[in-house]
Amino acid sequence: MNDFEAQLPALIDALAHTGWVVYDDFLSQDQATALRAEGQRRQQLGEFHRAAVGRADARSQRDEIRGDNVRWLDPQQPSDPEHAYWQRINALQGSLNRELFLGIREGEFHYAHYPVGSFYKRHLDRFRDDDARVVSVVCYLNSGWQTHDGGQLRLWHDPDQADHYTDIAPQAGRLVLFLSERYWHEVLPAQQPRWSITGWMRR
Ligand code: OGA
Ligand code: MN
């Protein structure tokens, strides 16, 4: 059992009580660095594409809404650096099901790269016509991130209170979980290239 697995019950408890949680040691600094390098390698191979908004017929690329590039992970063919990620994600999924009965059956996860100056405007991770996404799972890969690098995840606690939010820096190794249905959120403009693996536990 690694440290993350030992912390899982407390983490799940926090998620159940407040609907969101931050955990700083999901990945070691070395693991986060290796995953960022792996993302960069895949990007150089041309495996990334511009992220879109909306679903099916309504899908479109909208620079004024989001500016990230993504590459979906394939759980069937993990590369070496991706093993540590999947091991932890599988443990997380098992715990969520055992302890919260969320009925999660699968996950979908992608690398996301935000070039300098890009952002993702306030949104919900649930599509209007699809309630499959239950828990949003964001893991950051940025070593030495500073406050002036921007790129914080802004999470609103109440959609009707504009000033009631928490800003979370995209520090290497950090994990953020929140209920996809409940939390409006935004990625503030990044002043450095910003790397993450973002995903959703689905029922
Ligand atoms: C998303 C998203 C948050 C982040 O990809 O839907 O909101 O901090 N990501 O990267
Ligand atoms: Mn989102």
PDB file of C-alpha atoms and ligand atoms in Angstrom:
ATOM      1  CA  MET A   1       0.000   0.000   0.000  1.00  0.00           C
ATOM      2  CA  ASN A   2       1.467   3.394  -0.901  1.00  0.00           C
ATOM      3  CA  ASP A   3       0.909   6.621   1.072  1.00  0.00           C
ATOM      4  CA  PHE A   4      -1.912   7.697  -1.177  1.00  0.00           C
ATOM      5  CA  GLU A   5      -3.818   4.474  -0.572  1.00  0.00           C
ATOM      6  CA  ALA A   6      -3.330   4.886   3.173  1.00  0.00           C
ATOM      7  CA  GLN A   7      -4.855   8.380   2.942  1.00  0.00           C
ATOM      8  CA  LEU A   8      -7.766   7.346   0.756  1.00  0.00           C
ATOM      9  CA  PRO A   9     -10.401   6.813   3.493  1.00  0.00           C
ATOM     10  CA  ALA A  10      -9.791  10.331   4.869  1.00  0.00           C
ATOM     11  CA  LEU A  11      -9.900  11.771   1.386  1.00  0.00           C
ATOM     12  CA  ILE A  12     -13.159  10.076   0.504  1.00  0.00           C
ATOM     13  CA  ASP A  13     -14.605  11.227   3.787  1.00  0.00           C
ATOM     14  CA  ALA A  14     -13.755  14.841   2.978  1.00  0.00           C
ATOM     15  CA  LEU A  15     -15.245  14.501  -0.488  1.00  0.00           C
ATOM     16  CA  ALA A  16     -18.443  13.049   0.975  1.00  0.00           C
ATOM     17  CA  HIS A  17     -18.769  15.881   3.494  1.00  0.00           C
ATOM     18  CA  THR A  18     -17.803  18.935   1.480  1.00  0.00           C
ATOM     19  CA  GLY A  19     -18.050  17.860  -2.164  1.00  0.00           C
ATOM     20  CA  TRP A  20     -14.446  18.760  -2.972  1.00  0.00           C
ATOM     21  CA  VAL A  21     -10.983  17.961  -1.663  1.00  0.00           C
ATOM     22  CA  VAL A  22      -7.313  18.751  -2.401  1.00  0.00           C
ATOM     23  CA  TYR A  23      -4.555  16.233  -1.718  1.00  0.00           C
ATOM     24  CA  ASP A  24      -0.949  17.294  -2.270  1.00  0.00           C
ATOM     25  CA  ASP A  25       0.937  14.011  -2.492  1.00  0.00           C
ATOM     26  CA  PHE A  26      -1.017  12.086  -5.067  1.00  0.00           C
ATOM     27  CA  LEU A  27       2.184  11.747  -7.115  1.00  0.00           C
ATOM     28  CA  SER A  28       5.771  12.223  -5.982  1.00  0.00           C
ATOM     29  CA  GLN A  29       7.682  15.107  -7.574  1.00  0.00           C
ATOM     30  CA  ASP A  30       9.621  12.572  -9.653  1.00  0.00           C
ATOM     31  CA  GLN A  31       6.460  10.886 -10.873  1.00  0.00           C
ATOM     32  CA  ALA A  32       4.887  14.219 -11.793  1.00  0.00           C
ATOM     33  CA  THR A  33       8.033  15.268 -13.654  1.00  0.00           C
ATOM     34  CA  ALA A  34       8.140  11.960 -15.523  1.00  0.00           C
ATOM     35  CA  LEU A  35       4.483  12.325 -16.520  1.00  0.00           C
ATOM     36  CA  ARG A  36       4.998  15.882 -17.716  1.00  0.00           C
ATOM     37  CA  ALA A  37       7.932  14.716 -19.838  1.00  0.00           C
ATOM     38  CA  GLU A  38       5.724  11.923 -21.162  1.00  0.00           C
ATOM     39  CA  GLY A  39       3.028  14.449 -22.083  1.00  0.00           C
ATOM     40  CA  GLN A  40       5.610  16.598 -23.836  1.00  0.00           C
ATOM     41  CA  ARG A  41       6.938  13.563 -25.697  1.00  0.00           C
ATOM     42  CA  ARG A  42       3.455  12.650 -26.879  1.00  0.00           C
ATOM     43  CA  GLN A  43       2.808  16.225 -27.886  1.00  0.00           C
ATOM     44  CA  GLN A  44       5.964  16.257 -29.995  1.00  0.00           C
ATOM     45  CA  LEU A  45       4.691  13.100 -31.688  1.00  0.00           C
ATOM     46  CA  GLY A  46       1.581  15.052 -32.696  1.00  0.00           C
ATOM     47  CA  GLU A  47      -0.770  13.101 -30.416  1.00  0.00           C
ATOM     48  CA  PHE A  48      -2.528  16.172 -28.956  1.00  0.00           C
ATOM     49  CA  HIS A  49      -5.482  18.024 -30.440  1.00  0.00           C
ATOM     50  CA  ARG A  50      -7.266  21.248 -29.599  1.00  0.00           C
ATOM     51  CA  ALA A  51      -9.933  20.668 -26.947  1.00  0.00           C
ATOM     52  CA  ALA A  52     -13.539  21.327 -27.908  1.00  0.00           C
ATOM     53  CA  VAL A  53     -16.599  22.377 -25.946  1.00  0.00           C
ATOM     54  CA  GLY A  54     -20.053  20.751 -26.098  1.00  0.00           C
ATOM     55  CA  ARG A  55     -20.944  17.251 -27.150  1.00  0.00           C
ATOM     56  CA  ALA A  56     -21.832  15.406 -30.369  1.00  0.00           C
ATOM     57  CA  ASP A  57     -23.418  17.789 -32.899  1.00  0.00           C
ATOM     58  CA  ALA A  58     -22.841  20.781 -30.653  1.00  0.00           C
ATOM     59  CA  ARG A  59     -19.073  20.253 -30.447  1.00  0.00           C
ATOM     60  CA  SER A  60     -16.915  23.143 -31.513  1.00  0.00           C
ATOM     61  CA  GLN A  61     -13.539  24.751 -30.899  1.00  0.00           C
ATOM     62  CA  ARG A  62     -13.962  28.012 -29.049  1.00  0.00           C
ATOM     63  CA  ASP A  63     -10.765  29.878 -28.262  1.00  0.00           C
ATOM     64  CA  GLU A  64     -12.669  32.429 -26.208  1.00  0.00           C
ATOM     65  CA  ILE A  65     -13.879  29.631 -23.882  1.00  0.00           C
ATOM     66  CA  ARG A  66     -10.923  27.252 -23.608  1.00  0.00           C
ATOM     67  CA  GLY A  67      -7.418  27.156 -25.025  1.00  0.00           C
ATOM     68  CA  ASP A  68      -6.007  23.805 -23.937  1.00  0.00           C
ATOM     69  CA  ASN A  69      -4.717  20.900 -26.023  1.00  0.00           C
ATOM     70  CA  VAL A  70      -5.517  17.374 -24.910  1.00  0.00           C
ATOM     71  CA  ARG A  71      -4.551  13.766 -25.423  1.00  0.00           C
ATOM     72  CA  TRP A  72      -6.769  10.991 -24.013  1.00  0.00           C
ATOM     73  CA  LEU A  73      -5.019   8.264 -22.029  1.00  0.00           C
ATOM     74  CA  ASP A  74      -5.382   4.677 -23.107  1.00  0.00           C
ATOM     75  CA  PRO A  75      -5.661   2.430 -20.020  1.00  0.00           C
ATOM     76  CA  GLN A  76      -4.942  -0.609 -22.195  1.00  0.00           C
ATOM     77  CA  GLN A  77      -1.549   0.686 -23.272  1.00  0.00           C
ATOM     78  CA  PRO A  78       0.031   2.659 -20.459  1.00  0.00           C
ATOM     79  CA  SER A  79       3.605   3.768 -20.957  1.00  0.00           C
ATOM     80  CA  ASP A  80       6.018   3.390 -18.009  1.00  0.00           C
ATOM     81  CA  PRO A  81       5.401   6.821 -16.448  1.00  0.00           C
ATOM     82  CA  GLU A  82       1.643   6.327 -16.761  1.00  0.00           C
ATOM     83  CA  HIS A  83       1.609   3.167 -14.591  1.00  0.00           C
ATOM     84  CA  ALA A  84       1.886   5.108 -11.311  1.00  0.00           C
ATOM     85  CA  TYR A  85      -1.044   7.247 -12.372  1.00  0.00           C
ATOM     86  CA  TRP A  86      -3.300   4.296 -13.214  1.00  0.00           C
ATOM     87  CA  GLN A  87      -2.386   2.447 -10.062  1.00  0.00           C
ATOM     88  CA  ARG A  88      -3.606   5.383  -7.964  1.00  0.00           C
ATOM     89  CA  ILE A  89      -6.662   6.048 -10.102  1.00  0.00           C
ATOM     90  CA  ASN A  90      -7.747   2.421  -9.803  1.00  0.00           C
ATOM     91  CA  ALA A  91      -7.374   2.573  -6.026  1.00  0.00           C
ATOM     92  CA  LEU A  92      -9.385   5.806  -5.988  1.00  0.00           C
ATOM     93  CA  GLN A  93     -12.164   4.328  -8.087  1.00  0.00           C
ATOM     94  CA  GLY A  94     -12.359   1.248  -5.839  1.00  0.00           C
ATOM     95  CA  SER A  95     -12.653   3.382  -2.700  1.00  0.00           C
ATOM     96  CA  LEU A  96     -15.223   5.731  -4.175  1.00  0.00           C
ATOM     97  CA  ASN A  97     -17.414   2.768  -5.012  1.00  0.00           C
ATOM     98  CA  ARG A  98     -16.916   0.928  -1.742  1.00  0.00           C
ATOM     99  CA  GLU A  99     -17.461   3.932   0.466  1.00  0.00           C
ATOM    100  CA  LEU A 100     -19.779   6.265  -1.424  1.00  0.00           C
ATOM    101  CA  PHE A 101     -21.762   3.825  -3.599  1.00  0.00           C
ATOM    102  CA  LEU A 102     -21.431   6.149  -6.549  1.00  0.00           C
ATOM    103  CA  GLY A 103     -21.783   3.331  -9.070  1.00  0.00           C
ATOM    104  CA  ILE A 104     -18.708   4.394 -10.975  1.00  0.00           C
ATOM    105  CA  ARG A 105     -18.006   2.012 -13.817  1.00  0.00           C
ATOM    106  CA  GLU A 106     -15.332   3.717 -15.807  1.00  0.00           C
ATOM    107  CA  GLY A 107     -13.146   6.734 -16.098  1.00  0.00           C
ATOM    108  CA  GLU A 108     -11.940   8.967 -18.898  1.00  0.00           C
ATOM    109  CA  PHE A 109      -8.698  10.892 -18.508  1.00  0.00           C
ATOM    110  CA  HIS A 110      -6.636  13.181 -20.669  1.00  0.00           C
ATOM    111  CA  TYR A 111      -3.393  15.073 -20.561  1.00  0.00           C
ATOM    112  CA  ALA A 112      -4.096  18.770 -20.856  1.00  0.00           C
ATOM    113  CA  HIS A 113      -1.581  21.375 -21.920  1.00  0.00           C
ATOM    114  CA  TYR A 114      -2.436  25.063 -21.562  1.00  0.00           C
ATOM    115  CA  PRO A 115      -0.045  27.216 -23.599  1.00  0.00           C
ATOM    116  CA  VAL A 116       1.013  30.563 -22.103  1.00  0.00           C
ATOM    117  CA  GLY A 117      -1.973  32.925 -22.027  1.00  0.00           C
ATOM    118  CA  SER A 118      -4.631  30.228 -22.281  1.00  0.00           C
ATOM    119  CA  PHE A 119      -7.487  29.565 -19.875  1.00  0.00           C
ATOM    120  CA  TYR A 120     -10.806  27.760 -19.520  1.00  0.00           C
ATOM    121  CA  LYS A 121     -13.762  29.984 -18.670  1.00  0.00           C
ATOM    122  CA  ARG A 122     -16.227  29.166 -15.912  1.00  0.00           C
ATOM    123  CA  HIS A 123     -18.117  25.943 -16.625  1.00  0.00           C
ATOM    124  CA  LEU A 124     -19.645  22.768 -15.216  1.00  0.00           C
ATOM    125  CA  ASP A 125     -18.199  19.387 -16.216  1.00  0.00           C
ATOM    126  CA  ARG A 126     -21.667  17.942 -16.791  1.00  0.00           C
ATOM    127  CA  PHE A 127     -23.192  18.160 -20.248  1.00  0.00           C
ATOM    128  CA  ARG A 128     -26.824  19.196 -20.396  1.00  0.00           C
ATOM    129  CA  ASP A 129     -27.886  15.889 -21.917  1.00  0.00           C
ATOM    130  CA  ASP A 130     -25.513  13.504 -20.154  1.00  0.00           C
ATOM    131  CA  ASP A 131     -25.179  12.949 -16.409  1.00  0.00           C
ATOM    132  CA  ALA A 132     -22.497  10.237 -16.586  1.00  0.00           C
ATOM    133  CA  ARG A 133     -19.713  12.342 -15.047  1.00  0.00           C
ATOM    134  CA  VAL A 134     -19.797  11.998 -11.267  1.00  0.00           C
ATOM    135  CA  VAL A 135     -16.422  13.070  -9.901  1.00  0.00           C
ATOM    136  CA  SER A 136     -13.906  15.387 -11.603  1.00  0.00           C
ATOM    137  CA  VAL A 137     -10.292  14.350 -10.989  1.00  0.00           C
ATOM    138  CA  VAL A 138      -7.477  16.783 -11.735  1.00  0.00           C
ATOM    139  CA  CYS A 139      -3.798  16.023 -11.184  1.00  0.00           C
ATOM    140  CA  TYR A 140      -1.127  18.661 -11.777  1.00  0.00           C
ATOM    141  CA  LEU A 141       2.331  18.154 -13.227  1.00  0.00           C
ATOM    142  CA  ASN A 142       3.980  21.593 -12.856  1.00  0.00           C
ATOM    143  CA  SER A 143       7.187  21.705 -10.804  1.00  0.00           C
ATOM    144  CA  GLY A 144       8.038  24.944  -9.029  1.00  0.00           C
ATOM    145  CA  TRP A 145       4.795  26.711  -9.934  1.00  0.00           C
ATOM    146  CA  GLN A 146       4.657  30.247  -8.495  1.00  0.00           C
ATOM    147  CA  THR A 147       1.675  32.413  -7.641  1.00  0.00           C
ATOM    148  CA  HIS A 148       2.542  34.825 -10.461  1.00  0.00           C
ATOM    149  CA  ASP A 149       2.408  31.925 -12.932  1.00  0.00           C
ATOM    150  CA  GLY A 150      -1.395  32.141 -12.604  1.00  0.00           C
ATOM    151  CA  GLY A 151      -3.304  29.168 -13.970  1.00  0.00           C
ATOM    152  CA  GLN A 152      -5.189  28.549 -10.719  1.00  0.00           C
ATOM    153  CA  LEU A 153      -8.247  26.361 -10.662  1.00  0.00           C
ATOM    154  CA  ARG A 154     -11.031  28.583  -9.301  1.00  0.00           C
ATOM    155  CA  LEU A 155     -13.788  26.559  -7.656  1.00  0.00           C
ATOM    156  CA  TRP A 156     -17.054  28.296  -6.730  1.00  0.00           C
ATOM    157  CA  HIS A 157     -18.750  27.016  -3.610  1.00  0.00           C
ATOM    158  CA  ASP A 158     -22.063  28.593  -4.466  1.00  0.00           C
ATOM    159  CA  PRO A 159     -23.043  29.494  -8.047  1.00  0.00           C
ATOM    160  CA  ASP A 160     -25.044  32.493  -6.788  1.00  0.00           C
ATOM    161  CA  GLN A 161     -22.197  34.060  -4.818  1.00  0.00           C
ATOM    162  CA  ALA A 162     -19.613  35.509  -7.180  1.00  0.00           C
ATOM    163  CA  ASP A 163     -16.989  36.045  -4.468  1.00  0.00           C
ATOM    164  CA  HIS A 164     -17.342  32.698  -2.749  1.00  0.00           C
ATOM    165  CA  TYR A 165     -14.572  30.646  -4.339  1.00  0.00           C
ATOM    166  CA  THR A 166     -11.267  28.914  -3.629  1.00  0.00           C
ATOM    167  CA  ASP A 167      -8.222  29.274  -5.915  1.00  0.00           C
ATOM    168  CA  ILE A 168      -6.028  26.185  -6.170  1.00  0.00           C
ATOM    169  CA  ALA A 169      -2.514  26.391  -7.654  1.00  0.00           C
ATOM    170  CA  PRO A 170      -1.606  23.662 -10.175  1.00  0.00           C
ATOM    171  CA  GLN A 171       1.359  22.338  -8.138  1.00  0.00           C
ATOM    172  CA  ALA A 172       3.139  19.163  -9.217  1.00  0.00           C
ATOM    173  CA  GLY A 173       1.725  16.066  -7.535  1.00  0.00           C
ATOM    174  CA  ARG A 174      -1.455  17.760  -6.322  1.00  0.00           C
ATOM    175  CA  LEU A 175      -4.834  16.076  -6.801  1.00  0.00           C
ATOM    176  CA  VAL A 176      -8.188  17.867  -6.776  1.00  0.00           C
ATOM    177  CA  LEU A 177     -11.493  16.005  -6.604  1.00  0.00           C
ATOM    178  CA  PHE A 178     -14.926  17.615  -6.832  1.00  0.00           C
ATOM    179  CA  LEU A 179     -18.465  16.567  -7.615  1.00  0.00           C
ATOM    180  CA  SER A 180     -18.921  17.263 -11.322  1.00  0.00           C
ATOM    181  CA  GLU A 181     -22.571  18.131 -10.976  1.00  0.00           C
ATOM    182  CA  ARG A 182     -22.159  20.710  -8.236  1.00  0.00           C
ATOM    183  CA  TYR A 183     -19.081  22.837  -8.823  1.00  0.00           C
ATOM    184  CA  TRP A 184     -18.741  25.632 -11.322  1.00  0.00           C
ATOM    185  CA  HIS A 185     -15.055  26.224 -11.970  1.00  0.00           C
ATOM    186  CA  GLU A 186     -12.581  27.997 -14.186  1.00  0.00           C
ATOM    187  CA  VAL A 187      -8.905  27.842 -15.121  1.00  0.00           C
ATOM    188  CA  LEU A 188      -7.345  31.309 -14.812  1.00  0.00           C
ATOM    189  CA  PRO A 189      -4.912  32.399 -17.568  1.00  0.00           C
ATOM    190  CA  ALA A 190      -1.599  30.565 -17.248  1.00  0.00           C
ATOM    191  CA  GLN A 191       1.641  32.576 -17.556  1.00  0.00           C
ATOM    192  CA  GLN A 192       3.715  29.392 -17.977  1.00  0.00           C
ATOM    193  CA  PRO A 193       2.890  26.233 -19.949  1.00  0.00           C
ATOM    194  CA  ARG A 194       0.483  24.376 -17.646  1.00  0.00           C
ATOM    195  CA  TRP A 195       0.335  20.576 -17.578  1.00  0.00           C
ATOM    196  CA  SER A 196      -2.197  18.273 -15.955  1.00  0.00           C
ATOM    197  CA  ILE A 197      -4.028  15.017 -16.286  1.00  0.00           C
ATOM    198  CA  THR A 198      -7.722  15.718 -15.961  1.00  0.00           C
ATOM    199  CA  GLY A 199     -10.459  13.158 -15.906  1.00  0.00           C
ATOM    200  CA  TRP A 200     -13.868  12.064 -14.793  1.00  0.00           C
ATOM    201  CA  MET A 201     -15.210   9.091 -12.928  1.00  0.00           C
ATOM    202  CA  ARG A 202     -18.325   8.002 -14.784  1.00  0.00           C
ATOM    203  CA  ARG A 203     -21.348   5.916 -13.912  1.00  0.00           C
TER     204      ARG A 203
HETATM  205  C1  OGA B   1     -11.480  20.756 -17.305  1.00  0.00           C
HETATM  206  C2  OGA B   1     -11.048  21.590 -16.165  1.00  0.00           C
HETATM  207  C3  OGA B   1      -9.419  22.118 -14.462  1.00  0.00           C
HETATM  208  C4  OGA B   1      -7.934  22.263 -14.290  1.00  0.00           C
HETATM  209  O1  OGA B   1     -10.604  20.243 -18.036  1.00  0.00           O
HETATM  210  O2  OGA B   1     -12.699  20.588 -17.482  1.00  0.00           O
HETATM  211  O3  OGA B   1     -11.878  22.271 -15.631  1.00  0.00           O
HETATM  212  O4  OGA B   1      -7.525  22.769 -13.229  1.00  0.00           O
HETATM  213  N1  OGA B   1      -9.775  21.511 -15.697  1.00  0.00           N
HETATM  214  O5  OGA B   1      -7.194  21.906 -15.196  1.00  0.00           O
HETATM  215 MN    MN B   2     -13.832  21.458 -15.962  1.00  0.00          MN
END
